[in-house]
PDB file of C-alpha atoms in Angstrom:
ATOM      1  CA  MET A   1     -11.964 -40.499 -12.235  1.00  0.00           C
ATOM      2  CA  SER A   2     -10.220 -38.713  -9.391  1.00  0.00           C
ATOM      3  CA  GLN A   3      -7.018 -36.791  -9.733  1.00  0.00           C
ATOM      4  CA  ILE A   4      -4.051 -38.357  -7.960  1.00  0.00           C
ATOM      5  CA  PRO A   5      -2.247 -35.700  -5.903  1.00  0.00           C
ATOM      6  CA  PRO A   6       1.359 -35.085  -6.859  1.00  0.00           C
ATOM      7  CA  THR A   7       4.115 -36.652  -4.811  1.00  0.00           C
ATOM      8  CA  PRO A   8       6.297 -34.257  -2.796  1.00  0.00           C
ATOM      9  CA  SER A   9       9.073 -34.598  -5.377  1.00  0.00           C
ATOM     10  CA  SER A  10       6.715 -33.455  -8.158  1.00  0.00           C
ATOM     11  CA  THR A  11       5.039 -30.689  -6.155  1.00  0.00           C
ATOM     12  CA  PRO A  12       5.300 -27.283  -7.861  1.00  0.00           C
ATOM     13  CA  ARG A  13       7.955 -24.983  -6.427  1.00  0.00           C
ATOM     14  CA  ARG A  14       5.383 -22.361  -5.418  1.00  0.00           C
ATOM     15  CA  LEU A  15       3.505 -24.928  -3.370  1.00  0.00           C
ATOM     16  CA  THR A  16       6.740 -26.121  -1.772  1.00  0.00           C
ATOM     17  CA  ALA A  17       7.704 -22.516  -0.983  1.00  0.00           C
ATOM     18  CA  ALA A  18       4.274 -21.871   0.576  1.00  0.00           C
ATOM     19  CA  ALA A  19       4.727 -25.009   2.686  1.00  0.00           C
ATOM     20  CA  GLY A  20       8.151 -23.783   3.764  1.00  0.00           C
ATOM     21  CA  LEU A  21       6.814 -20.394   4.833  1.00  0.00           C
ATOM     22  CA  ALA A  22       3.977 -22.007   6.770  1.00  0.00           C
ATOM     23  CA  ALA A  23       6.459 -24.327   8.477  1.00  0.00           C
ATOM     24  CA  LEU A  24       8.679 -21.364   9.330  1.00  0.00           C
ATOM     25  CA  GLU A  25       5.729 -19.571  10.931  1.00  0.00           C
ATOM     26  CA  GLY A  26       4.704 -22.679  12.826  1.00  0.00           C
ATOM     27  CA  LEU A  27       8.206 -23.220  14.152  1.00  0.00           C
ATOM     28  CA  ALA A  28       8.453 -19.557  15.161  1.00  0.00           C
ATOM     29  CA  LEU A  29       5.161 -19.799  17.067  1.00  0.00           C
ATOM     30  CA  ALA A  30       6.222 -23.037  18.724  1.00  0.00           C
ATOM     31  CA  GLY A  31       9.545 -21.481  19.692  1.00  0.00           C
ATOM     32  CA  CYS A  32       7.822 -18.442  21.181  1.00  0.00           C
ATOM     33  CA  GLY A  33       5.461 -20.726  23.068  1.00  0.00           C
ATOM     34  CA  LEU A  34       8.372 -22.693  24.501  1.00  0.00           C
ATOM     35  CA  VAL A  35      10.175 -19.515  25.569  1.00  0.00           C
ATOM     36  CA  LEU A  36       7.004 -18.231  27.233  1.00  0.00           C
ATOM     37  CA  LEU A  37       6.531 -21.553  28.988  1.00  0.00           C
ATOM     38  CA  VAL A  38      10.104 -21.586  30.287  1.00  0.00           C
ATOM     39  CA  LEU A  39       9.755 -17.988  31.490  1.00  0.00           C
ATOM     40  CA  ALA A  40       6.485 -18.824  33.234  1.00  0.00           C
ATOM     41  CA  LEU A  41       7.871 -21.906  34.934  1.00  0.00           C
ATOM     42  CA  THR A  42      11.071 -20.203  36.070  1.00  0.00           C
ATOM     43  CA  GLY A  43       9.257 -17.477  37.964  1.00  0.00           C
ATOM     44  CA  HIS A  44       9.424 -14.612  35.465  1.00  0.00           C
ATOM     45  CA  SER A  45       5.688 -14.017  35.684  1.00  0.00           C
ATOM     46  CA  ASP A  46       3.385 -12.472  38.262  1.00  0.00           C
ATOM     47  CA  ASN A  47       0.625 -14.952  37.482  1.00  0.00           C
ATOM     48  CA  VAL A  48       2.118 -18.351  36.663  1.00  0.00           C
ATOM     49  CA  ARG A  49      -1.164 -20.014  35.761  1.00  0.00           C
ATOM     50  CA  ASN A  50      -2.103 -17.335  33.207  1.00  0.00           C
ATOM     51  CA  ALA A  51       1.418 -17.342  31.794  1.00  0.00           C
ATOM     52  CA  VAL A  52       1.374 -21.120  31.365  1.00  0.00           C
ATOM     53  CA  VAL A  53      -2.044 -21.024  29.697  1.00  0.00           C
ATOM     54  CA  GLY A  54      -0.807 -18.280  27.352  1.00  0.00           C
ATOM     55  CA  ALA A  55       2.308 -20.254  26.512  1.00  0.00           C
ATOM     56  CA  LEU A  56       0.311 -23.417  25.828  1.00  0.00           C
ATOM     57  CA  THR A  57      -2.070 -21.415  23.634  1.00  0.00           C
ATOM     58  CA  VAL A  58       0.827 -20.111  21.552  1.00  0.00           C
ATOM     59  CA  LEU A  59       2.201 -23.655  21.280  1.00  0.00           C
ATOM     60  CA  ALA A  60      -1.204 -24.910  20.105  1.00  0.00           C
ATOM     61  CA  LEU A  61      -1.430 -22.082  17.578  1.00  0.00           C
ATOM     62  CA  GLY A  62       1.935 -23.181  16.212  1.00  0.00           C
ATOM     63  CA  ALA A  63       0.394 -26.532  15.312  1.00  0.00           C
ATOM     64  CA  ILE A  64      -1.963 -24.905  12.782  1.00  0.00           C
ATOM     65  CA  PRO A  65       0.664 -23.638  10.322  1.00  0.00           C
ATOM     66  CA  LEU A  66       2.719 -26.798  10.848  1.00  0.00           C
ATOM     67  CA  ALA A  67      -0.274 -28.936   9.862  1.00  0.00           C
ATOM     68  CA  ALA A  68      -0.938 -26.635   6.909  1.00  0.00           C
ATOM     69  CA  ALA A  69       2.717 -26.930   5.854  1.00  0.00           C
ATOM     70  CA  TYR A  70       2.456 -30.715   5.921  1.00  0.00           C
ATOM     71  CA  GLY A  71      -0.713 -30.595   3.850  1.00  0.00           C
ATOM     72  CA  LEU A  72       0.717 -28.137   1.346  1.00  0.00           C
ATOM     73  CA  ARG A  73       3.875 -30.196   0.958  1.00  0.00           C
ATOM     74  CA  HIS A  74       1.735 -33.230   0.170  1.00  0.00           C
ATOM     75  CA  ALA A  75      -0.657 -31.213  -2.057  1.00  0.00           C
ATOM     76  CA  ARG A  76      -3.723 -31.664   0.147  1.00  0.00           C
ATOM     77  CA  ARG A  77      -6.602 -29.371  -0.768  1.00  0.00           C
ATOM     78  CA  TRP A  78      -7.664 -28.818   2.858  1.00  0.00           C
ATOM     79  CA  SER A  79      -4.337 -27.220   3.778  1.00  0.00           C
ATOM     80  CA  ARG A  80      -4.810 -24.015   1.797  1.00  0.00           C
ATOM     81  CA  GLY A  81      -7.545 -22.655   4.088  1.00  0.00           C
ATOM     82  CA  PRO A  82      -5.572 -22.808   7.346  1.00  0.00           C
ATOM     83  CA  ALA A  83      -2.480 -21.489   5.565  1.00  0.00           C
ATOM     84  CA  LEU A  84      -4.417 -18.511   4.187  1.00  0.00           C
ATOM     85  CA  ILE A  85      -5.948 -17.782   7.585  1.00  0.00           C
ATOM     86  CA  ILE A  86      -2.531 -17.801   9.264  1.00  0.00           C
ATOM     87  CA  GLN A  87      -1.182 -15.369   6.661  1.00  0.00           C
ATOM     88  CA  LEU A  88      -4.155 -13.053   7.111  1.00  0.00           C
ATOM     89  CA  LEU A  89      -3.815 -13.162  10.898  1.00  0.00           C
ATOM     90  CA  ALA A  90      -0.100 -12.393  10.638  1.00  0.00           C
ATOM     91  CA  LEU A  91      -0.718  -9.072   8.872  1.00  0.00           C
ATOM     92  CA  PRO A  92      -2.337  -7.227  11.832  1.00  0.00           C
ATOM     93  CA  VAL A  93       0.333  -8.672  14.135  1.00  0.00           C
ATOM     94  CA  ALA A  94       3.006  -7.305  11.790  1.00  0.00           C
ATOM     95  CA  TRP A  95       1.230  -3.935  11.711  1.00  0.00           C
ATOM     96  CA  THR A  96       1.257  -3.816  15.517  1.00  0.00           C
ATOM     97  CA  LEU A  97       4.946  -4.721  15.628  1.00  0.00           C
ATOM     98  CA  LEU A  98       5.721  -1.969  13.121  1.00  0.00           C
ATOM     99  CA  HIS A  99       4.505   0.570  15.671  1.00  0.00           C
ATOM    100  CA  GLY A 100       6.737  -0.731  18.483  1.00  0.00           C
ATOM    101  CA  ALA A 101      10.358  -0.243  19.485  1.00  0.00           C
ATOM    102  CA  ALA A 102      13.187  -0.684  16.966  1.00  0.00           C
ATOM    103  CA  PRO A 103      13.683  -4.473  17.372  1.00  0.00           C
ATOM    104  CA  LEU A 104       9.933  -4.957  17.049  1.00  0.00           C
ATOM    105  CA  VAL A 105       9.864  -2.928  13.830  1.00  0.00           C
ATOM    106  CA  ALA A 106      12.378  -5.303  12.264  1.00  0.00           C
ATOM    107  CA  ALA A 107      10.274  -8.284  13.364  1.00  0.00           C
ATOM    108  CA  GLY A 108       7.170  -6.578  11.969  1.00  0.00           C
ATOM    109  CA  VAL A 109       8.816  -6.038   8.591  1.00  0.00           C
ATOM    110  CA  ALA A 110       9.982  -9.658   8.458  1.00  0.00           C
ATOM    111  CA  LEU A 111       6.556 -10.983   9.455  1.00  0.00           C
ATOM    112  CA  ALA A 112       4.780  -8.748   6.942  1.00  0.00           C
ATOM    113  CA  LEU A 113       7.084  -9.902   4.138  1.00  0.00           C
ATOM    114  CA  VAL A 114       6.602 -13.567   5.022  1.00  0.00           C
ATOM    115  CA  ALA A 115       2.812 -13.164   5.260  1.00  0.00           C
ATOM    116  CA  LEU A 116       2.546 -11.286   1.968  1.00  0.00           C
ATOM    117  CA  ALA A 117       4.796 -13.793   0.218  1.00  0.00           C
ATOM    118  CA  GLY A 118       2.691 -16.618   1.654  1.00  0.00           C
ATOM    119  CA  LEU A 119      -0.521 -15.011   0.412  1.00  0.00           C
ATOM    120  CA  VAL A 120       0.889 -14.514  -3.074  1.00  0.00           C
ATOM    121  CA  LEU A 121       2.093 -18.109  -3.221  1.00  0.00           C
ATOM    122  CA  LEU A 122      -1.201 -19.516  -1.923  1.00  0.00           C
ATOM    123  CA  VAL A 123      -3.409 -17.688  -4.427  1.00  0.00           C
ATOM    124  CA  HIS A 124      -1.144 -18.232  -7.430  1.00  0.00           C
ATOM    125  CA  PRO A 125      -2.854 -20.224 -10.218  1.00  0.00           C
ATOM    126  CA  ALA A 126      -0.105 -22.872 -10.193  1.00  0.00           C
ATOM    127  CA  THR A 127      -0.741 -23.472  -6.494  1.00  0.00           C
ATOM    128  CA  THR A 128      -4.498 -23.703  -6.842  1.00  0.00           C
ATOM    129  CA  ALA A 129      -4.107 -26.047  -9.811  1.00  0.00           C
ATOM    130  CA  ALA A 130      -1.682 -28.275  -7.888  1.00  0.00           C
ATOM    131  CA  LEU A 131      -4.167 -28.478  -5.031  1.00  0.00           C
ATOM    132  CA  GLY A 132      -7.062 -29.214  -7.372  1.00  0.00           C
ATOM    133  CA  ILE A 133      -8.949 -26.090  -6.322  1.00  0.00           C
ATOM    134  CA  GLY A 134     -11.409 -24.734  -8.840  1.00  0.00           C
ATOM    135  CA  ASP A 135     -11.778 -27.929 -10.891  1.00  0.00           C
ATOM    136  CA  ARG A 136     -14.560 -29.658  -8.967  1.00  0.00           C
ATOM    137  CA  GLY A 137     -17.028 -29.551 -11.825  1.00  0.00           C
ATOM    138  CA  GLN A 138     -14.581 -30.674 -14.503  1.00  0.00           C
ATOM    139  CA  ALA A 139     -14.381 -34.328 -13.550  1.00  0.00           C
TER     140      ALA A 139
END
């Protein structure tokens, strides 16, 4: 007998919050990618081709947390892995931002807080239970 995943309305709040944080990160990456693309296409770059490729890469990276957010919101087991990876990758980026100029420090603090909150939410027992992680042998 397989466990039926919860509907979005019955998804635990921690799982919904983790999905929200992942979506926020995905939208931020997509927004940065769009800004980089506009800057590249409007002549604010010495090497347009490299700038466009970089912008498209950032846009593609934004799809990962957005897909994870969708999966978390719909309690899909596969979504926890990409969400965890994004949180872990955000920590060194936040650390780098913390050592920059004043506006970058604020961004680094915000990113670190979001990443740490995401990690806590993703490893919480209520989240793992809602995703059906850890109960493979109990069927």
